[in-house]
PDB file of C-alpha atoms in Angstrom:
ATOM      1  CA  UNK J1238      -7.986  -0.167  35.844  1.00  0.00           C
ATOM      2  CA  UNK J1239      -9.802   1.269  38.787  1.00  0.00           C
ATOM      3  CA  UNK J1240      -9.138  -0.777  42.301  1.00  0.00           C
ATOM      4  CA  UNK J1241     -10.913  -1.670  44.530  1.00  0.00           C
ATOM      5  CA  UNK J1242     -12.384   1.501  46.877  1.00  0.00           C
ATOM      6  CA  UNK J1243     -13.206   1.363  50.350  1.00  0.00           C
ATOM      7  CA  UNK J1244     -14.200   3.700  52.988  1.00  0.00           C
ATOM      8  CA  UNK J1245     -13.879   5.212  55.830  1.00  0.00           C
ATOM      9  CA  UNK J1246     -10.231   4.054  55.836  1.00  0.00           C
ATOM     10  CA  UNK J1247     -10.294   4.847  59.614  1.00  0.00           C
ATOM     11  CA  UNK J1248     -12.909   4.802  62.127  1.00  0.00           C
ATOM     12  CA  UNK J1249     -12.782   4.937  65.913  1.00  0.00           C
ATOM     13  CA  UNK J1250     -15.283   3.869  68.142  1.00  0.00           C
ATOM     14  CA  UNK J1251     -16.782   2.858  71.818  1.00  0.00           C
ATOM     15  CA  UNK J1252     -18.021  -0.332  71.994  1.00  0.00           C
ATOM     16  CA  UNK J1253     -21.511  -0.702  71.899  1.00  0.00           C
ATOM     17  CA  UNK J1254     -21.852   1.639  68.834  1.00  0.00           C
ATOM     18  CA  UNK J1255     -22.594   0.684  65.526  1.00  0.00           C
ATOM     19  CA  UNK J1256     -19.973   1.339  62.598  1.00  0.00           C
ATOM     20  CA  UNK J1257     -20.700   0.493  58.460  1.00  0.00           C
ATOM     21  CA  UNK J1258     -18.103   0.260  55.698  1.00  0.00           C
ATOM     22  CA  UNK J1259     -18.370   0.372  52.113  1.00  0.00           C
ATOM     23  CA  UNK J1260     -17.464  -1.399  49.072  1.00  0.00           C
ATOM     24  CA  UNK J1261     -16.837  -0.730  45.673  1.00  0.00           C
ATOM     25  CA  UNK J1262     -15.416  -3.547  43.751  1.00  0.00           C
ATOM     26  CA  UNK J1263     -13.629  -3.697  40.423  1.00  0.00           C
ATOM     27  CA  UNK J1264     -16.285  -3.058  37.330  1.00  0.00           C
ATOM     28  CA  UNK J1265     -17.800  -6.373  36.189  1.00  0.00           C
ATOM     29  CA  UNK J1266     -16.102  -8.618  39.522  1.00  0.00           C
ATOM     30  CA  UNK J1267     -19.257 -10.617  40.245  1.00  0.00           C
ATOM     31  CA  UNK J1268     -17.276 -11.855  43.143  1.00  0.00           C
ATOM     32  CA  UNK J1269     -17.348  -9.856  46.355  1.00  0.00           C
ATOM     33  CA  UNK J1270     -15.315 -11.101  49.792  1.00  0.00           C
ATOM     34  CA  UNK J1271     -15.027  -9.149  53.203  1.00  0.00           C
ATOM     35  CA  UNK J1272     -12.302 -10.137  55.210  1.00  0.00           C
ATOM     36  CA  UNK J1273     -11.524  -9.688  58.821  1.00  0.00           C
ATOM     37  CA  UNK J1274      -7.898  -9.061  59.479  1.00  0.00           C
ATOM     38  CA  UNK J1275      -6.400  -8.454  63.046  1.00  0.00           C
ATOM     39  CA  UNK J1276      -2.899  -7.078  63.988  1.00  0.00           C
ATOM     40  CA  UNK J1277      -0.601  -9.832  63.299  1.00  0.00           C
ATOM     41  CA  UNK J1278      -2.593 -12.755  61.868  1.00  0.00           C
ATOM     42  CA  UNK J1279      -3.968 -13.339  58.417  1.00  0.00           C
ATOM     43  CA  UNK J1280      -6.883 -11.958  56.821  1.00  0.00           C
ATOM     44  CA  UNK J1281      -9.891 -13.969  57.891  1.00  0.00           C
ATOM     45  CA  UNK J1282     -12.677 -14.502  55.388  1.00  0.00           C
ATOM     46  CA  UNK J1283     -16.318 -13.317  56.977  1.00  0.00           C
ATOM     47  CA  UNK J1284     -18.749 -13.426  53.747  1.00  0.00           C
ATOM     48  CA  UNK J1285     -18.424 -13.879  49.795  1.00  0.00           C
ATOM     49  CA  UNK J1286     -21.102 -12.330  47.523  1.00  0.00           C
ATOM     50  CA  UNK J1287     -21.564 -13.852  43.827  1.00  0.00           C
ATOM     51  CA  UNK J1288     -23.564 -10.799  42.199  1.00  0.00           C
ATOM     52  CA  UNK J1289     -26.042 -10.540  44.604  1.00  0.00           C
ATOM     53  CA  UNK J1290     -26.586 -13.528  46.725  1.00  0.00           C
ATOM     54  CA  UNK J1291     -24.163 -14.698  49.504  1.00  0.00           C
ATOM     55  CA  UNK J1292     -22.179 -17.901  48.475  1.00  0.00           C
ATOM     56  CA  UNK J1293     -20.463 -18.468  52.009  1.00  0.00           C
ATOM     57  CA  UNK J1294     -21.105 -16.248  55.448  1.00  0.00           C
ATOM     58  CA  UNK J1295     -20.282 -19.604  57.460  1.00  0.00           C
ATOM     59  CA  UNK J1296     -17.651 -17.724  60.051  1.00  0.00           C
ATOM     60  CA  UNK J1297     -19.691 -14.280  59.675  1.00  0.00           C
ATOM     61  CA  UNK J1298     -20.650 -13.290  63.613  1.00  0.00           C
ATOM     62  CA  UNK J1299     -24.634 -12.911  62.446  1.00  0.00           C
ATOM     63  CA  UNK J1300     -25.560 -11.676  65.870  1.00  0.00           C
ATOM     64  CA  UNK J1301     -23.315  -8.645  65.055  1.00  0.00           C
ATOM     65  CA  UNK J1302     -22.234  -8.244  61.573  1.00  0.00           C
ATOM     66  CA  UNK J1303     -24.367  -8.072  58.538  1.00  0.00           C
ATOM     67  CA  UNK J1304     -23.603  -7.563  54.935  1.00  0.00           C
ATOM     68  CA  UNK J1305     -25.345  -6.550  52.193  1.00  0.00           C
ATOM     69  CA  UNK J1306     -24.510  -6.133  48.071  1.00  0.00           C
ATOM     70  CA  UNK J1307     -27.959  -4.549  46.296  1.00  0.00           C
ATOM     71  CA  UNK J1308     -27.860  -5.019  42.899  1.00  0.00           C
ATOM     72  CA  UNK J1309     -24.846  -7.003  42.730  1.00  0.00           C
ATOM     73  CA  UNK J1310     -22.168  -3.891  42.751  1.00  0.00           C
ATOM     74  CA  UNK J1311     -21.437  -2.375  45.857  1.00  0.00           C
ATOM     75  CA  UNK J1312     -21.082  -3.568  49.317  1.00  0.00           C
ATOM     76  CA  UNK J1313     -21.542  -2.630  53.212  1.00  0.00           C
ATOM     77  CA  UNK J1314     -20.639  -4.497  55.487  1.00  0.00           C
ATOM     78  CA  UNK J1315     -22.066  -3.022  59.474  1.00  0.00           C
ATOM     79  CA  UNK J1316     -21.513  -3.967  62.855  1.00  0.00           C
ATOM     80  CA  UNK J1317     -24.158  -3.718  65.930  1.00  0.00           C
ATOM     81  CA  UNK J1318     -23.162  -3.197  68.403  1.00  0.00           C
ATOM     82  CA  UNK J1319     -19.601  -3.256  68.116  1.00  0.00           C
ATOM     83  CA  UNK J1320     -17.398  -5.090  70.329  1.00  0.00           C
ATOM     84  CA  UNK J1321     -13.682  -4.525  71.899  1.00  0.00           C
ATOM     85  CA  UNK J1322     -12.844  -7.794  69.860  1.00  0.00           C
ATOM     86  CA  UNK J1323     -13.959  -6.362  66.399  1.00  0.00           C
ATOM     87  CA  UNK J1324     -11.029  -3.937  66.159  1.00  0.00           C
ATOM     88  CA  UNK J1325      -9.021  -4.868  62.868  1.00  0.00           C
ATOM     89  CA  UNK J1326      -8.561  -3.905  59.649  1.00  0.00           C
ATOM     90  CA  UNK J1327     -11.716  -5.090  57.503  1.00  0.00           C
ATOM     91  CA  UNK J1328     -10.494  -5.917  53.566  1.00  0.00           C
ATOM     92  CA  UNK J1329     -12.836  -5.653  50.795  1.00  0.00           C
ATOM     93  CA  UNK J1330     -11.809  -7.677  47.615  1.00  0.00           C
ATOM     94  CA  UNK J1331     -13.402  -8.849  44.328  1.00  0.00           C
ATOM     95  CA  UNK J1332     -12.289 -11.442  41.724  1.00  0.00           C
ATOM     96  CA  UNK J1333     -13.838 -12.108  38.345  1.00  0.00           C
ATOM     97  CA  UNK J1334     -14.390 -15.774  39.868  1.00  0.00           C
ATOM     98  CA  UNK J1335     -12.683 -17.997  37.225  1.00  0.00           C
ATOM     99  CA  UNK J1336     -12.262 -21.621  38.679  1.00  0.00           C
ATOM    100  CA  UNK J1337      -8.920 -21.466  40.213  1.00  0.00           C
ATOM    101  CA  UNK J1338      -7.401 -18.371  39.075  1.00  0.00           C
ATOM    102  CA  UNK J1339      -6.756 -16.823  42.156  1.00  0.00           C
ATOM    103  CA  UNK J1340      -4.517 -13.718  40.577  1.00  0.00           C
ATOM    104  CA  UNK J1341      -8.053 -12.255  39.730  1.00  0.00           C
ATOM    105  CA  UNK J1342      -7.943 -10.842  42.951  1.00  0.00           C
ATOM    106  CA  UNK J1343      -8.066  -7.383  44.342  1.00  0.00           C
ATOM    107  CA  UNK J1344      -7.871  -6.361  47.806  1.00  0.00           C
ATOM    108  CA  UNK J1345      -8.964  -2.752  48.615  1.00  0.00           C
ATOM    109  CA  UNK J1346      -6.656  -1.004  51.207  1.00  0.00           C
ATOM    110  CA  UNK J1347      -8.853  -1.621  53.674  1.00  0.00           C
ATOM    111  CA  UNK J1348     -10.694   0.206  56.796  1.00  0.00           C
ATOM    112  CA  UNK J1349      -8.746  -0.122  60.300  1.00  0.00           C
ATOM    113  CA  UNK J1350     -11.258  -0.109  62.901  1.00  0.00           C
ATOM    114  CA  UNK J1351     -10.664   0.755  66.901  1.00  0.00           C
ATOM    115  CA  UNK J1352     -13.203   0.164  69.462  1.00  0.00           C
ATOM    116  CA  UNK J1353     -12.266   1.582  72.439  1.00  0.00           C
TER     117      UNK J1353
ATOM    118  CA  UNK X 797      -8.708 -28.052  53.769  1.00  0.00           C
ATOM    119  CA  UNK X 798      -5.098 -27.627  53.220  1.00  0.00           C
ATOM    120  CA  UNK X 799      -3.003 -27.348  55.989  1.00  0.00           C
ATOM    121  CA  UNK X 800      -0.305 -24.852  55.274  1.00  0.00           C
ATOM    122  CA  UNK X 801       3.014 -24.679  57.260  1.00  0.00           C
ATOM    123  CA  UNK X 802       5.243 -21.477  56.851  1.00  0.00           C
ATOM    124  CA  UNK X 803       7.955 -19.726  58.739  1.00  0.00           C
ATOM    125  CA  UNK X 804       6.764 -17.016  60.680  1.00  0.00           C
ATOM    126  CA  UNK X 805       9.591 -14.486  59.901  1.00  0.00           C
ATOM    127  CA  UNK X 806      12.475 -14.222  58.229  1.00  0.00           C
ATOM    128  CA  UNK X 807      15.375 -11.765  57.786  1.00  0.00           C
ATOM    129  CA  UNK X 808      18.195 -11.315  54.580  1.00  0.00           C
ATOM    130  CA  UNK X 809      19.970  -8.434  53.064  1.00  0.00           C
ATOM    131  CA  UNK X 810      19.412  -6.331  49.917  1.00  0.00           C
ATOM    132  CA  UNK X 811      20.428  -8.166  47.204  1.00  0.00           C
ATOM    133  CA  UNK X 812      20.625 -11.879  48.502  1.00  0.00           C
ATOM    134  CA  UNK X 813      17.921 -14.161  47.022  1.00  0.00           C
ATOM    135  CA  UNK X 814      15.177 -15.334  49.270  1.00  0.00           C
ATOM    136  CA  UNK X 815      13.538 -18.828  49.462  1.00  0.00           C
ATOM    137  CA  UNK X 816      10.315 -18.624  51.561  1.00  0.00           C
ATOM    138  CA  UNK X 817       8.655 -22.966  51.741  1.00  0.00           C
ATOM    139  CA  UNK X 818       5.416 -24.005  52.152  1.00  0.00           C
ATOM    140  CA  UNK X 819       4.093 -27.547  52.752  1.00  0.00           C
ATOM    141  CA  UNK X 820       0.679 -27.954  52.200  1.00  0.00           C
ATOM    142  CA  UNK X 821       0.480 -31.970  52.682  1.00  0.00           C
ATOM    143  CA  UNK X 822      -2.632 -32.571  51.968  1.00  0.00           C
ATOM    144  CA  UNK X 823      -3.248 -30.512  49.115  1.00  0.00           C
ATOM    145  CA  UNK X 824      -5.886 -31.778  46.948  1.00  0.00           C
ATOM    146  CA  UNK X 825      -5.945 -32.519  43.000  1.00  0.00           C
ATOM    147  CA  UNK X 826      -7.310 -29.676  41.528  1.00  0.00           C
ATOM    148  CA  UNK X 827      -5.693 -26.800  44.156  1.00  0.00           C
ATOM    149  CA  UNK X 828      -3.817 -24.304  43.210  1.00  0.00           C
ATOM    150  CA  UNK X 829      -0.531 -22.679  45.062  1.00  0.00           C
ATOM    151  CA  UNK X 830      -0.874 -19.089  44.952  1.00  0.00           C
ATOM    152  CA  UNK X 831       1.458 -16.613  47.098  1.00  0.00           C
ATOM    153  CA  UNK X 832       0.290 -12.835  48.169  1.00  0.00           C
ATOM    154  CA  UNK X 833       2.431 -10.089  49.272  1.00  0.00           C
ATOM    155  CA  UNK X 834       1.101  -7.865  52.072  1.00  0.00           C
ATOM    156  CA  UNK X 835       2.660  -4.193  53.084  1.00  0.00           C
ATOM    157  CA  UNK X 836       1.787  -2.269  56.339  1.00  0.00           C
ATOM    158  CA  UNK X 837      -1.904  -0.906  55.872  1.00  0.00           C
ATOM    159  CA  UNK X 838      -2.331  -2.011  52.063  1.00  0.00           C
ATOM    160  CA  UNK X 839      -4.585  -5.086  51.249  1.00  0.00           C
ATOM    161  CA  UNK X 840      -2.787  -8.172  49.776  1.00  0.00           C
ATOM    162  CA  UNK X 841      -1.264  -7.957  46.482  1.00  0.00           C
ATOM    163  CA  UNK X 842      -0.838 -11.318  43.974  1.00  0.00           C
ATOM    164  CA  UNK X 843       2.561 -12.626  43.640  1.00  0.00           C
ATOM    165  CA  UNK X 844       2.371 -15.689  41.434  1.00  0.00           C
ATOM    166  CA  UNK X 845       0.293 -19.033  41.065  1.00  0.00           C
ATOM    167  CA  UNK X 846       1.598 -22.388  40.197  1.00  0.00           C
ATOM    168  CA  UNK X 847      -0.111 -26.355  39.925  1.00  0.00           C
ATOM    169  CA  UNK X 848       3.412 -27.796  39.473  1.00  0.00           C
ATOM    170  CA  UNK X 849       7.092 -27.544  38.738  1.00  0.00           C
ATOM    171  CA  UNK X 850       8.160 -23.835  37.882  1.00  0.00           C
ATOM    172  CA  UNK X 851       6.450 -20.767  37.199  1.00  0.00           C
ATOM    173  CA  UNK X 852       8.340 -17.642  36.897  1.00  0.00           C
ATOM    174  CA  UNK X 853       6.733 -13.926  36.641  1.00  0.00           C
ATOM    175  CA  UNK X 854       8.612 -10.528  36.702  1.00  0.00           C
ATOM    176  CA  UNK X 855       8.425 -10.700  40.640  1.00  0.00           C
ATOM    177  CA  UNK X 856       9.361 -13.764  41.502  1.00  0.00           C
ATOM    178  CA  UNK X 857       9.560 -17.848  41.057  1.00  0.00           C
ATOM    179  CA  UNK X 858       7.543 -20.571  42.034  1.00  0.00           C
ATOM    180  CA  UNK X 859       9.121 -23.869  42.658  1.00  0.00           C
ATOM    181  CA  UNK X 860       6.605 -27.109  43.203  1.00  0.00           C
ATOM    182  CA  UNK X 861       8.068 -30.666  43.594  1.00  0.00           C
ATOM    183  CA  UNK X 862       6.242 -33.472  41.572  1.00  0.00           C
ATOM    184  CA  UNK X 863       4.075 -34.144  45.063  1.00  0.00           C
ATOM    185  CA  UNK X 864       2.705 -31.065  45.453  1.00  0.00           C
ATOM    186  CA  UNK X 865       2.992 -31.112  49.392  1.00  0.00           C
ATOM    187  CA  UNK X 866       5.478 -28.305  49.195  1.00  0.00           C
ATOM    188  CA  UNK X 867       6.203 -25.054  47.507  1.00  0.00           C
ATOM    189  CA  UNK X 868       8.996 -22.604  47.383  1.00  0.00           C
ATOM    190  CA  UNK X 869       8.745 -18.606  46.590  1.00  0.00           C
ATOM    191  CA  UNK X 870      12.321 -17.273  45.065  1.00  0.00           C
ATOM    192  CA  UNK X 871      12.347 -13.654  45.588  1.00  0.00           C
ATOM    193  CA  UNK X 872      15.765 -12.739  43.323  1.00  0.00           C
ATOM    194  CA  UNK X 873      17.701  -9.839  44.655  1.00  0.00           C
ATOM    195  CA  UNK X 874      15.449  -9.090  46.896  1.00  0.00           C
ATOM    196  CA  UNK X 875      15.692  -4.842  48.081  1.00  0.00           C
ATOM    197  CA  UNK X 876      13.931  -3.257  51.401  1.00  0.00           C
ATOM    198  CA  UNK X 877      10.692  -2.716  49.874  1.00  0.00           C
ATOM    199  CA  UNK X 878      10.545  -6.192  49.407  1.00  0.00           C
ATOM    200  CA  UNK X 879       9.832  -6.104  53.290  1.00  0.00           C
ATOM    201  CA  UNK X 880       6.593  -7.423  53.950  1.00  0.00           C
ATOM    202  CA  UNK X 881       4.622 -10.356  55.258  1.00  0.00           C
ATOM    203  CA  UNK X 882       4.183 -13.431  52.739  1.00  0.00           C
ATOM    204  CA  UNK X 883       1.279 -15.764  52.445  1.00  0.00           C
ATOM    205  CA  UNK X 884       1.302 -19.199  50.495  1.00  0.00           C
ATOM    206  CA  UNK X 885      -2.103 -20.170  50.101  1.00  0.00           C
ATOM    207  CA  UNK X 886      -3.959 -22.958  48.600  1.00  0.00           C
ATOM    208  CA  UNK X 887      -6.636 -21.426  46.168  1.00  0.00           C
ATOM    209  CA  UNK X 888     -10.003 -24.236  46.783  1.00  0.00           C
ATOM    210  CA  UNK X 889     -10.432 -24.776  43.426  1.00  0.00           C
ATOM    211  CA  UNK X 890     -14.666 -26.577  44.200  1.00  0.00           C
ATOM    212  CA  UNK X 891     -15.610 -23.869  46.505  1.00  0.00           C
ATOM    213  CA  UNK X 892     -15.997 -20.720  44.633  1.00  0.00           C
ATOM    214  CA  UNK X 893     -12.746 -19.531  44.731  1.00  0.00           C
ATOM    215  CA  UNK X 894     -12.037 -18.936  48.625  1.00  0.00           C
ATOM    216  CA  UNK X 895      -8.998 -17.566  49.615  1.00  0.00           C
ATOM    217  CA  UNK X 896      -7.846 -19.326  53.224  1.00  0.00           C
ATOM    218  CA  UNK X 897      -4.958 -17.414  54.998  1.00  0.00           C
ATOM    219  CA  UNK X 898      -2.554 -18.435  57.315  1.00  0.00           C
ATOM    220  CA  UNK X 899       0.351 -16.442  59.183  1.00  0.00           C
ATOM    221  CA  UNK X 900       2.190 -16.388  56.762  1.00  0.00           C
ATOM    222  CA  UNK X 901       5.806 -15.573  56.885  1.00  0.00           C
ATOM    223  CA  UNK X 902       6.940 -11.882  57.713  1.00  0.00           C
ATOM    224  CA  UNK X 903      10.241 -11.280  55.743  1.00  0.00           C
ATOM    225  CA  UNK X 904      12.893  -8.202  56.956  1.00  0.00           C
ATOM    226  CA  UNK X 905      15.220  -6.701  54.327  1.00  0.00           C
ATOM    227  CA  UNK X 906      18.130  -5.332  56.199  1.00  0.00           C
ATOM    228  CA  UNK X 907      20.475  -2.991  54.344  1.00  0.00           C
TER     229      UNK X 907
END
């Protein structure tokens, strides 16, 4: 089974500047999550996707960050403008959403972002 | 939500058996305890799930007293690439299947 892709898996940028990253969940996951994670703490859950519509973008930073999954599959997830703060690694994963069975979950490898 | 409590780090030797706890002391009814695995610049990676007393996988154990408020990953014979960072997690069984990290506990494998 294919995993979870993401891309670019590294970007560097100055802040100010605008940076997107890209999704591609596991085939028929109608659950899509983007997590923040920064050096040394725990990923940090910024918006979940069911198919299509957003199910939870409660600690998403709107004025920045936006997300978007047309037609339920794939995923970006952009930031504008892009602050010193927002350097992490940003994890894409996707789950087949059954009620409490968390081992349906697959992280992609993730994209490590700098802003310099 | 869940409060989870975990060491931060811990260190052992190749071949010892490690015991990693969690107390999650207000875990509700219907949570589950699920532990992830997480190696330098790789997303985490499922471990094992458990509601109570023992599950056991090809990886590793899960042991949950009859109050839920703790857990306890056995990694057997553990080996250096068992090096990694370790998070227990409480899987929010009502809200769509959220995934809250904490810490989580950074484990060494010395030779």
């Amino acid at each position: 089974e294919a995993g979870v892709a993401q891309s670019p898996r590294y970007k560097i940028i100055e802040k100010r500047q605008s940076v997107a990253f890209w999704c591609n969940p596991i085939s028929g996951h109608a659950t899509l999550y983007w997590y923040q994670q920064i050096l040394g703490q725990g990923p940090k859950l910024l918006i979940q996707f069911q198919n299509n519509g957003v199910v939870d973008d409660s600690q998403l930073p709107k004025d920045r960050f936006s997300a978007e999954r047309l037609k339920g599959v794939d995923s970006t997830l952009k930031i504008q403008p892009a602050k010193l703060e927002d350097s992490a690694v940003y994890l894409c994963a996707s789950s087949l959403a059954v009620q409490g069975q968390a081992y349906g979950y697959t992280f992609g490898s993730g994209t490590r972002l700098t802003v310099v | 939500l869940a409060k989870i409590t975990q060491p931060i780090s811990m260190d052992s030797y190749e071949g010892q058996e490690v015991n990693i706890t969690c107390s999650h002391n207000n875990i509700a009814t219907n949570d589950y305890i699920t532990w992830y695995q997480q190696f330098p610049s790789q997303g985490p990676r499922f471990i094992i799930q458990g509601y109570k007393t023992k599950v056991t996988n090809e990886v590793a154990s899960l042991f949950i007293p009859a109050d839920r408020k703790s857990s306890t990953l056995s990694l057997p014979r553990v080996s250096l690439s068992d090096t990694a960072v370790y998070y227990c997690l409480v899987v929010i069984n009502n809200a769509g299947n959220m995934l809250t990290f904490g810490g989580g506990t950074r484990l060494m494998v010395k030779p």
